[in-house]
Amino acid sequence: MSRVRATTWRPGPRLRVVLLLTPALLVVGVFVVGGVLQAVLQSLGFAPVVGESQWTLDAYRRVVTDPVVHDSLLLTARVSVISTALAAVLGTALALLVRRLGGRRRLAALFHGTLAVPHLVGALAIGLLLSPSGLLSRAAYRLGLVDSVQDVPALTQDAFGWGIIAEYTWKETPFVAVVALAALSRRVSDLEDVASTLGATRWQRLREVTLPVLAPPVAAASVLVLAFVTASYEVPRLLGRPYPATLSVEAFQRYRDIDLTSRPEAMALAVVIALLTTLAALAYLRLVGGLTRRSL
Amino acid sequence: MTRSPWRGAAVAVVAVVTLLPMVPVVLWAVAGAWRYPDLLPPETSLRGLRLLAGDGVLGALGTSVLVSTSVALLACLVGLPAGRALGLHRFRGRRLVQFLLLAPIIVPPLAVTLGLQVFFVRYGLADTVGGVVLVQLVPTVPYAASLLAAAHADLDTDHERAARVLGAGPVRTLLHVSLPLLRPALVTAFLLTFLISWSEYVLTLLVGGGRVTTLPLLLFSAIESSDRTAAAALGLLVVLPPVLLVLALTRVAGRDVAWVGVSRA
Amino acid sequence: MREPREPARPLPASAPAARVVVRDLVVRFGGTVAVDHLDLDLEPGSFTALLGPSGCGKSTTLGVLAGLQRPDAGSVTIDDVAVLDDPPERRPVGLVLQKPLLFPHLDVARNVGFGLRMAGASRAHERAEVAHMLRRVRLDDLGRRRPHELSGGQEQRVSLARALLRRPRVLLLDEPFSQLDPELRSEMRTLVRRLHDELGVTTLFVTHDRDEAVDVADQVVVLDRGRVVGGGTPEEVYTRPATLATARYFGPVNELSGQVDDGRFTSPDGTLAVPTDAASGPAVLVVRPEALSLSTGAATAHDVAVAVKEVRFAGTHIVVDTALADGTPLRAHLPVGSPVVPGATARLLLPPERCHVLGAQR
């Protein structure tokens, strides 16, 4: 007696994709979108905790006219742009150097090790290295470059933000280098060989072949770096001054303020940071999407 | 490739500059009283290292391990099906989904968490380990999904089809064919998300409310205190697992490591 | 360290083609010898095919000529000037590889004009030359396209145009069409041949495809395991190969061992005798399957008795596998419908003019 096996229901292809994506989209949708939405709402006056909601642009007005915020924005922009630029240039140069030297495997491992160091520890390390009583200062004293602690230029907790820039540069240069090294594949060497048979000297090959081919991945990595450093908290908090602080630190301070009216301002600042980094992300997608078609 | 004598020197210079910032950390961790302007600690002491065996530190270590392991597991669990959808299927709105899944990396976690805090409080997730684990999914799921999407794109579905033809059901195919094929990517995703969670400070501070103490929180207060030795010792403890894991990761995944994979997503 | 020299100046519109002489070239990779004391003579304006199976060292030789590979020993001169110390950018050599390797960030026009641009030519000059060259390779309107928008054949044409724009005195091609469909390959061969004839550039064409070599080149040099094992016009190499290896390379060939005495090759059983100018001594007679035919009439010194083993249909002919009395296999391609049956005997005619006798060799 044979039994006919009932066909089990299997989800169609469209439904299958939806099912597969649901958990991840939930995380993103509920948490990220929800969180940002909440921040926006609270910045506009929605106050579920206090109980009284009053829709107003007051928080934004206060934030936009606040000279402290202006200084904060300036500092954040300065630190982010300089760090990203340094990381991009140094990282690319480093990758090219490592490729020429051929010590790729060991140096690559070193870079990956640095990438693994949490930024918090990085802040500690840079602080211990560059602070007025830090290791570099002591070395300078030993070498006779300075006479006392007071003579040492402030590299941490300084007005310009050098300490912060140092930490970001130290951590993100290996990141760019690793991305660039991966892009310096066999195929790039082949292209450089072809260029040489067409008469290009070593400098010409670098300018006309290597750098243009490296540009898209390095640019994409740089945008990721820019987005990260703009929004980072620990490093500017530890290596920067309380005033002016970067936007993230400002936002956090206002959030923790006993005066609850500061909270919408904190949200407003958070929204501003989110806008800045989202613009960076759009640029990133444009770069990676548009240029991937043209690059290798 | 030129084999000039400068080669060794250049490699050394790069290595020194890369490692330099960690030097004072190591020195301070084992230093006794070390005043300015001594270049090297005149006396070593085990005080810093002994602190690491203290209750507070061990507790934080335990919490960190618990949180990070949970986050890594969950992130991979969530990222695996998403990665499959993105890597294997062509569907309308794929680019949009890719962008959405990248959003958590781009949108500042601070902004997200400040907003979420209200909900966490309301649903009783604030100040709990569970809440911290959940919020840490935000920066980790995108990486897991991207990595696994790339892995699925390279996956040869013929193996799965062969298994089905031979009579294996969907679950057995998954367990015995798909997962083993995806193992390097899964391991990479696990290690990477573990790493991200391990280093996380702000999210834990906000959602954990100071009640959930992970190592980074301990480290932060130590850095703010004037006890450099304690801070350095803790710093070493925090740094060690990530560095070891990443070195293991480069062994598993070969030269193309996680970060590179993400920047191509 | 060499002192820096000025960059190569743009070459005149039709630079004379160069004579290339390679002497005693040796290239080793670790323990293996890729190129084993190779000698090569390319007459100015000639079109030579370098033929051989994969791994025979032909691509390596090309690499040495282009300057991308340093040899372990030997010399290379272009027009009597030693070039081994010159980097690729200083050699008057153009290179086209298997993969087009077009610069992905440049459009077709800027790809083709690359060489002139590097030499410092003006934009106007570059544009004019590029337009002219694109017309030569029949890619007139594709100047603005990007490499990823091109088909495989179009990409290789751009690659060819790019290499030739600088008017190199030597053109090197390394299996440039092996990735293309057969019809396309044939078109491209015609294109290369035409460009060679128009520009008069000394051309070296590396391939593992026997038909390709025979079709496109004036001279064929056969390589095996890093050594030259045969050379000459395509016809010579095919019908009068210098070595057994060369003979075998061009397809299955019948080999009959025997003895040469006084200008005659005789098979061991004495039934076959063929005049030859090979030296006396043990020898091998090679003859192509398609050269054999069924013998009619009385037995002569040019035919042999065989036992038919197998008959297979091969479209344009039938393949008949037979054996001589002493067991030596003999294969013949006979017209469809020939009266041969497995198990029967037959007589096969070996025309002496299509037989070739080689002195005994390993």
mmCIF file of N, CA and C in Angstrom, chain B residues 17-115:
data_model
loop_
_atom_site.group_PDB
_atom_site.id
_atom_site.type_symbol
_atom_site.label_atom_id
_atom_site.label_comp_id
_atom_site.label_asym_id
_atom_site.label_seq_id
_atom_site.Cartn_x
_atom_site.Cartn_y
_atom_site.Cartn_z
ATOM 1 N N VAL B 17 57.043 52.842 14.809
ATOM 2 C CA VAL B 17 56.032 53.889 14.907
ATOM 3 C C VAL B 17 54.663 53.302 15.219
ATOM 4 N N THR B 18 54.375 52.147 14.622
ATOM 5 C CA THR B 18 53.078 51.520 14.867
ATOM 6 C C THR B 18 52.955 51.049 16.311
ATOM 7 N N LEU B 19 54.035 50.523 16.860
ATOM 8 C CA LEU B 19 53.960 49.950 18.196
ATOM 9 C C LEU B 19 54.205 50.974 19.303
ATOM 10 N N LEU B 20 54.772 52.139 18.928
ATOM 11 C CA LEU B 20 55.212 53.088 19.939
ATOM 12 C C LEU B 20 54.161 53.429 21.001
ATOM 13 N N PRO B 21 52.927 53.777 20.602
ATOM 14 C CA PRO B 21 51.983 54.190 21.647
ATOM 15 C C PRO B 21 51.725 53.125 22.703
ATOM 16 N N MET B 22 51.899 51.876 22.346
ATOM 17 C CA MET B 22 51.608 50.835 23.332
ATOM 18 C C MET B 22 52.740 50.675 24.341
ATOM 19 N N VAL B 23 53.892 51.215 24.000
ATOM 20 C CA VAL B 23 55.037 51.054 24.907
ATOM 21 C C VAL B 23 54.778 51.640 26.297
ATOM 22 N N PRO B 24 54.342 52.901 26.389
ATOM 23 C CA PRO B 24 54.119 53.437 27.748
ATOM 24 C C PRO B 24 53.053 52.663 28.506
ATOM 25 N N VAL B 25 52.110 52.089 27.799
ATOM 26 C CA VAL B 25 51.076 51.310 28.486
ATOM 27 C C VAL B 25 51.706 50.114 29.189
ATOM 28 N N VAL B 26 52.550 49.427 28.444
ATOM 29 C CA VAL B 26 53.208 48.261 29.035
ATOM 30 C C VAL B 26 54.093 48.686 30.201
ATOM 31 N N LEU B 27 54.829 49.776 29.996
ATOM 32 C CA LEU B 27 55.737 50.232 31.052
ATOM 33 C C LEU B 27 54.977 50.622 32.311
ATOM 34 N N TRP B 28 53.908 51.413 32.127
ATOM 35 C CA TRP B 28 53.147 51.855 33.284
ATOM 36 C C TRP B 28 52.493 50.688 34.020
ATOM 37 N N ALA B 29 52.135 49.676 33.296
ATOM 38 C CA ALA B 29 51.439 48.557 33.935
ATOM 39 C C ALA B 29 52.313 47.859 34.950
ATOM 40 N N VAL B 30 53.618 47.861 34.688
ATOM 41 C CA VAL B 30 54.510 47.149 35.613
ATOM 42 C C VAL B 30 55.369 48.106 36.424
ATOM 43 N N ALA B 31 54.995 49.397 36.389
ATOM 44 C CA ALA B 31 55.852 50.374 37.070
ATOM 45 C C ALA B 31 55.474 50.523 38.531
ATOM 46 N N GLY B 32 56.450 50.782 39.319
ATOM 47 C CA GLY B 32 56.218 51.203 40.700
ATOM 48 C C GLY B 32 56.065 52.704 40.646
ATOM 49 N N ALA B 33 56.672 53.413 41.569
ATOM 50 C CA ALA B 33 56.620 54.875 41.519
ATOM 51 C C ALA B 33 57.483 55.327 40.344
ATOM 52 N N TRP B 34 56.906 56.102 39.449
ATOM 53 C CA TRP B 34 57.637 56.482 38.242
ATOM 54 C C TRP B 34 57.410 57.958 37.994
ATOM 55 N N ARG B 35 58.319 58.764 38.497
ATOM 56 C CA ARG B 35 58.095 60.184 38.380
ATOM 57 C C ARG B 35 58.794 60.786 37.189
ATOM 58 N N TYR B 36 58.265 61.922 36.819
ATOM 59 C CA TYR B 36 58.904 62.729 35.768
ATOM 60 C C TYR B 36 60.255 63.163 36.287
ATOM 61 N N PRO B 37 61.287 63.270 35.596
ATOM 62 C CA PRO B 37 61.385 62.964 34.160
ATOM 63 C C PRO B 37 62.081 61.656 33.850
ATOM 64 N N ASP B 38 61.941 60.653 34.712
ATOM 65 C CA ASP B 38 62.597 59.386 34.413
ATOM 66 C C ASP B 38 62.042 58.755 33.149
ATOM 67 N N LEU B 39 62.945 58.342 32.291
ATOM 68 C CA LEU B 39 62.527 57.765 31.016
ATOM 69 C C LEU B 39 62.014 56.332 31.202
ATOM 70 N N LEU B 40 62.605 55.641 32.138
ATOM 71 C CA LEU B 40 62.154 54.278 32.394
ATOM 72 C C LEU B 40 61.790 54.163 33.868
ATOM 73 N N PRO B 41 60.827 53.341 34.185
ATOM 74 C CA PRO B 41 60.457 53.200 35.595
ATOM 75 C C PRO B 41 61.628 52.663 36.404
ATOM 76 N N PRO B 42 61.990 53.369 37.463
ATOM 77 C CA PRO B 42 63.142 52.936 38.268
ATOM 78 C C PRO B 42 62.865 51.644 39.007
ATOM 79 N N GLU B 43 61.602 51.445 39.340
ATOM 80 C CA GLU B 43 61.306 50.193 40.022
ATOM 81 C C GLU B 43 60.040 49.589 39.419
ATOM 82 N N THR B 44 60.034 48.287 39.325
ATOM 83 C CA THR B 44 58.836 47.628 38.819
ATOM 84 C C THR B 44 57.998 47.148 39.982
ATOM 85 N N SER B 45 56.742 46.954 39.717
ATOM 86 C CA SER B 45 55.869 46.499 40.794
ATOM 87 C C SER B 45 54.766 45.663 40.193
ATOM 88 N N LEU B 46 54.289 44.727 40.955
ATOM 89 C CA LEU B 46 53.211 43.879 40.444
ATOM 90 C C LEU B 46 51.840 44.388 40.875
ATOM 91 N N ARG B 47 51.830 45.579 41.443
ATOM 92 C CA ARG B 47 50.557 46.093 41.961
ATOM 93 C C ARG B 47 49.507 46.157 40.849
ATOM 94 N N GLY B 48 49.913 46.701 39.758
ATOM 95 C CA GLY B 48 48.984 46.836 38.647
ATOM 96 C C GLY B 48 48.402 45.491 38.242
ATOM 97 N N LEU B 49 49.285 44.524 38.065
ATOM 98 C CA LEU B 49 48.819 43.224 37.619
ATOM 99 C C LEU B 49 47.994 42.529 38.686
ATOM 100 N N ARG B 50 48.333 42.819 39.940
ATOM 101 C CA ARG B 50 47.559 42.169 40.987
ATOM 102 C C ARG B 50 46.153 42.725 41.039
ATOM 103 N N LEU B 51 46.011 44.017 40.678
ATOM 104 C CA LEU B 51 44.677 44.623 40.608
ATOM 105 C C LEU B 51 43.764 43.837 39.693
ATOM 106 N N LEU B 52 44.363 43.285 38.661
ATOM 107 C CA LEU B 52 43.580 42.576 37.672
ATOM 108 C C LEU B 52 42.905 41.346 38.268
ATOM 109 N N ALA B 53 43.449 40.881 39.367
ATOM 110 C CA ALA B 53 42.848 39.700 39.981
ATOM 111 C C ALA B 53 41.781 40.070 40.985
ATOM 112 N N GLY B 54 41.562 41.389 41.143
ATOM 113 C CA GLY B 54 40.575 41.833 42.119
ATOM 114 C C GLY B 54 39.158 41.494 41.704
ATOM 115 N N ASP B 55 38.237 41.529 42.686
ATOM 116 C CA ASP B 55 36.846 41.158 42.406
ATOM 117 C C ASP B 55 36.218 42.011 41.329
ATOM 118 N N GLY B 56 36.416 43.331 41.478
ATOM 119 C CA GLY B 56 35.797 44.239 40.524
ATOM 120 C C GLY B 56 36.188 43.906 39.097
ATOM 121 N N VAL B 57 37.468 43.690 38.929
ATOM 122 C CA VAL B 57 37.959 43.423 37.584
ATOM 123 C C VAL B 57 37.452 42.083 37.082
ATOM 124 N N LEU B 58 37.524 41.084 37.917
ATOM 125 C CA LEU B 58 37.069 39.759 37.484
ATOM 126 C C LEU B 58 35.597 39.780 37.126
ATOM 127 N N GLY B 59 34.822 40.536 37.934
ATOM 128 C CA GLY B 59 33.400 40.650 37.639
ATOM 129 C C GLY B 59 33.173 41.302 36.286
ATOM 130 N N ALA B 60 33.900 42.397 36.083
ATOM 131 C CA ALA B 60 33.750 43.097 34.805
ATOM 132 C C ALA B 60 34.185 42.214 33.648
ATOM 133 N N LEU B 61 35.250 41.460 33.890
ATOM 134 C CA LEU B 61 35.735 40.556 32.846
ATOM 135 C C LEU B 61 34.650 39.544 32.492
ATOM 136 N N GLY B 62 34.041 38.994 33.533
ATOM 137 C CA GLY B 62 32.976 38.029 33.290
ATOM 138 C C GLY B 62 31.832 38.638 32.503
ATOM 139 N N THR B 63 31.431 39.839 32.920
ATOM 140 C CA THR B 63 30.336 40.504 32.216
ATOM 141 C C THR B 63 30.710 40.755 30.759
ATOM 142 N N SER B 64 31.923 41.227 30.564
ATOM 143 C CA SER B 64 32.360 41.497 29.191
ATOM 144 C C SER B 64 32.301 40.249 28.334
ATOM 145 N N VAL B 65 32.813 39.153 28.885
ATOM 146 C CA VAL B 65 32.818 37.911 28.116
ATOM 147 C C VAL B 65 31.390 37.473 27.817
ATOM 148 N N LEU B 66 30.522 37.567 28.832
ATOM 149 C CA LEU B 66 29.138 37.170 28.641
ATOM 150 C C LEU B 66 28.470 38.017 27.566
ATOM 151 N N VAL B 67 28.595 39.322 27.726
ATOM 152 C CA VAL B 67 27.951 40.226 26.785
ATOM 153 C C VAL B 67 28.488 40.014 25.367
ATOM 154 N N SER B 68 29.790 40.012 25.240
ATOM 155 C CA SER B 68 30.379 39.936 23.898
ATOM 156 C C SER B 68 30.054 38.621 23.219
ATOM 157 N N THR B 69 30.103 37.545 23.959
ATOM 158 C CA THR B 69 29.777 36.251 23.354
ATOM 159 C C THR B 69 28.318 36.234 22.893
ATOM 160 N N SER B 70 27.428 36.734 23.751
ATOM 161 C CA SER B 70 26.019 36.765 23.374
ATOM 162 C C SER B 70 25.797 37.629 22.150
ATOM 163 N N VAL B 71 26.425 38.783 22.164
ATOM 164 C CA VAL B 71 26.250 39.691 21.035
ATOM 165 C C VAL B 71 26.753 39.033 19.757
ATOM 166 N N ALA B 72 27.928 38.412 19.829
ATOM 167 C CA ALA B 72 28.495 37.791 18.632
ATOM 168 C C ALA B 72 27.573 36.695 18.113
ATOM 169 N N LEU B 73 27.086 35.853 19.023
ATOM 170 C CA LEU B 73 26.189 34.784 18.611
ATOM 171 C C LEU B 73 24.923 35.329 17.955
ATOM 172 N N LEU B 74 24.301 36.284 18.633
ATOM 173 C CA LEU B 74 23.062 36.845 18.092
ATOM 174 C C LEU B 74 23.292 37.546 16.760
ATOM 175 N N ALA B 75 24.374 38.317 16.699
ATOM 176 C CA ALA B 75 24.640 39.056 15.463
ATOM 177 C C ALA B 75 24.820 38.099 14.296
ATOM 178 N N CYS B 76 25.519 37.013 14.537
ATOM 179 C CA CYS B 76 25.722 36.040 13.466
ATOM 180 C C CYS B 76 24.412 35.345 13.122
ATOM 181 N N LEU B 77 23.629 35.062 14.126
ATOM 182 C CA LEU B 77 22.336 34.418 13.903
ATOM 183 C C LEU B 77 21.445 35.290 13.042
ATOM 184 N N VAL B 78 21.481 36.573 13.320
ATOM 185 C CA VAL B 78 20.664 37.512 12.560
ATOM 186 C C VAL B 78 21.288 37.786 11.196
ATOM 187 N N GLY B 79 22.592 37.862 11.181
ATOM 188 C CA GLY B 79 23.281 38.216 9.945
ATOM 189 C C GLY B 79 23.293 37.110 8.918
ATOM 190 N N LEU B 80 23.220 35.867 9.355
ATOM 191 C CA LEU B 80 23.320 34.738 8.426
ATOM 192 C C LEU B 80 22.179 34.718 7.407
ATOM 193 N N PRO B 81 20.903 34.735 7.850
ATOM 194 C CA PRO B 81 19.851 34.741 6.835
ATOM 195 C C PRO B 81 19.877 36.002 5.975
ATOM 196 N N ALA B 82 20.175 37.132 6.602
ATOM 197 C CA ALA B 82 20.248 38.371 5.825
ATOM 198 C C ALA B 82 21.353 38.270 4.785
ATOM 199 N N GLY B 83 22.465 37.711 5.186
ATOM 200 C CA GLY B 83 23.581 37.547 4.261
ATOM 201 C C GLY B 83 23.189 36.637 3.107
ATOM 202 N N ARG B 84 22.429 35.610 3.420
ATOM 203 C CA ARG B 84 22.007 34.684 2.374
ATOM 204 C C ARG B 84 21.130 35.399 1.360
ATOM 205 N N ALA B 85 20.168 36.180 1.899
ATOM 206 C CA ALA B 85 19.264 36.905 1.005
ATOM 207 C C ALA B 85 20.047 37.866 0.115
ATOM 208 N N LEU B 86 20.990 38.588 0.703
ATOM 209 C CA LEU B 86 21.728 39.583 -0.056
ATOM 210 C C LEU B 86 22.719 38.958 -1.019
ATOM 211 N N GLY B 87 23.292 37.851 -0.598
ATOM 212 C CA GLY B 87 24.354 37.285 -1.416
ATOM 213 C C GLY B 87 23.867 36.379 -2.526
ATOM 214 N N LEU B 88 22.756 35.688 -2.281
ATOM 215 C CA LEU B 88 22.313 34.695 -3.245
ATOM 216 C C LEU B 88 21.158 35.126 -4.119
ATOM 217 N N HIS B 89 20.324 35.992 -3.599
ATOM 218 C CA HIS B 89 19.115 36.314 -4.347
ATOM 219 C C HIS B 89 19.191 37.701 -4.970
ATOM 220 N N ARG B 90 18.693 37.792 -6.181
ATOM 221 C CA ARG B 90 18.582 39.105 -6.822
ATOM 222 C C ARG B 90 17.147 39.561 -6.651
ATOM 223 N N PHE B 91 16.912 40.646 -5.958
ATOM 224 C CA PHE B 91 15.534 41.080 -5.794
ATOM 225 C C PHE B 91 15.468 42.589 -5.865
ATOM 226 N N ARG B 92 14.306 43.074 -6.112
ATOM 227 C CA ARG B 92 14.137 44.513 -6.226
ATOM 228 C C ARG B 92 14.336 45.142 -4.872
ATOM 229 N N GLY B 93 15.007 46.257 -4.827
ATOM 230 C CA GLY B 93 15.224 46.895 -3.546
ATOM 231 C C GLY B 93 16.455 46.388 -2.835
ATOM 232 N N ARG B 94 17.277 45.602 -3.566
ATOM 233 C CA ARG B 94 18.463 45.035 -2.936
ATOM 234 C C ARG B 94 19.402 46.134 -2.486
ATOM 235 N N ARG B 95 19.590 47.147 -3.353
ATOM 236 C CA ARG B 95 20.500 48.222 -2.991
ATOM 237 C C ARG B 95 19.986 48.967 -1.773
ATOM 238 N N LEU B 96 18.664 49.149 -1.731
ATOM 239 C CA LEU B 96 18.096 49.857 -0.595
ATOM 240 C C LEU B 96 18.365 49.088 0.695
ATOM 241 N N VAL B 97 18.146 47.798 0.639
ATOM 242 C CA VAL B 97 18.375 46.974 1.818
ATOM 243 C C VAL B 97 19.837 47.030 2.228
ATOM 244 N N GLN B 98 20.735 46.962 1.225
ATOM 245 C CA GLN B 98 22.165 47.065 1.547
ATOM 246 C C GLN B 98 22.456 48.362 2.266
ATOM 247 N N PHE B 99 21.877 49.456 1.769
ATOM 248 C CA PHE B 99 22.105 50.747 2.400
ATOM 249 C C PHE B 99 21.555 50.749 3.816
ATOM 250 N N LEU B 100 20.351 50.217 3.976
ATOM 251 C CA LEU B 100 19.742 50.195 5.294
ATOM 252 C C LEU B 100 20.596 49.413 6.277
ATOM 253 N N LEU B 101 21.123 48.291 5.800
ATOM 254 C CA LEU B 101 21.905 47.465 6.708
ATOM 255 C C LEU B 101 23.250 48.109 7.043
ATOM 256 N N LEU B 102 23.685 49.021 6.210
ATOM 257 C CA LEU B 102 24.920 49.720 6.518
ATOM 258 C C LEU B 102 24.676 50.906 7.431
ATOM 259 N N ALA B 103 23.420 51.356 7.471
ATOM 260 C CA ALA B 103 23.094 52.562 8.228
ATOM 261 C C ALA B 103 23.627 52.543 9.663
ATOM 262 N N PRO B 104 23.499 51.411 10.370
ATOM 263 C CA PRO B 104 23.976 51.418 11.754
ATOM 264 C C PRO B 104 25.455 51.730 11.898
ATOM 265 N N ILE B 105 26.234 51.428 10.864
ATOM 266 C CA ILE B 105 27.647 51.756 10.997
ATOM 267 C C ILE B 105 27.830 53.247 10.842
ATOM 268 N N ILE B 106 26.984 53.840 10.023
ATOM 269 C CA ILE B 106 27.171 55.244 9.687
ATOM 270 C C ILE B 106 26.480 56.153 10.696
ATOM 271 N N VAL B 107 25.245 55.830 11.006
ATOM 272 C CA VAL B 107 24.539 56.677 11.955
ATOM 273 C C VAL B 107 25.189 56.518 13.319
ATOM 274 N N PRO B 108 25.533 57.604 13.940
ATOM 275 C CA PRO B 108 26.268 57.490 15.203
ATOM 276 C C PRO B 108 25.474 56.726 16.248
ATOM 277 N N PRO B 109 26.093 55.711 16.842
ATOM 278 C CA PRO B 109 25.416 54.927 17.875
ATOM 279 C C PRO B 109 24.928 55.805 19.016
ATOM 280 N N LEU B 110 25.645 56.864 19.259
ATOM 281 C CA LEU B 110 25.240 57.767 20.332
ATOM 282 C C LEU B 110 23.843 58.329 20.043
ATOM 283 N N ALA B 111 23.688 58.813 18.822
ATOM 284 C CA ALA B 111 22.400 59.378 18.451
ATOM 285 C C ALA B 111 21.302 58.340 18.593
ATOM 286 N N VAL B 112 21.601 57.146 18.117
ATOM 287 C CA VAL B 112 20.610 56.077 18.173
ATOM 288 C C VAL B 112 20.239 55.751 19.607
ATOM 289 N N THR B 113 21.247 55.618 20.438
ATOM 290 C CA THR B 113 20.994 55.168 21.804
ATOM 291 C C THR B 113 20.317 56.232 22.646
ATOM 292 N N LEU B 114 20.710 57.477 22.419
ATOM 293 C CA LEU B 114 20.038 58.529 23.170
ATOM 294 C C LEU B 114 18.543 58.455 22.927
ATOM 295 N N GLY B 115 18.218 58.230 21.674
ATOM 296 C CA GLY B 115 16.808 58.135 21.335
ATOM 297 C C GLY B 115 16.158 56.883 21.920
#
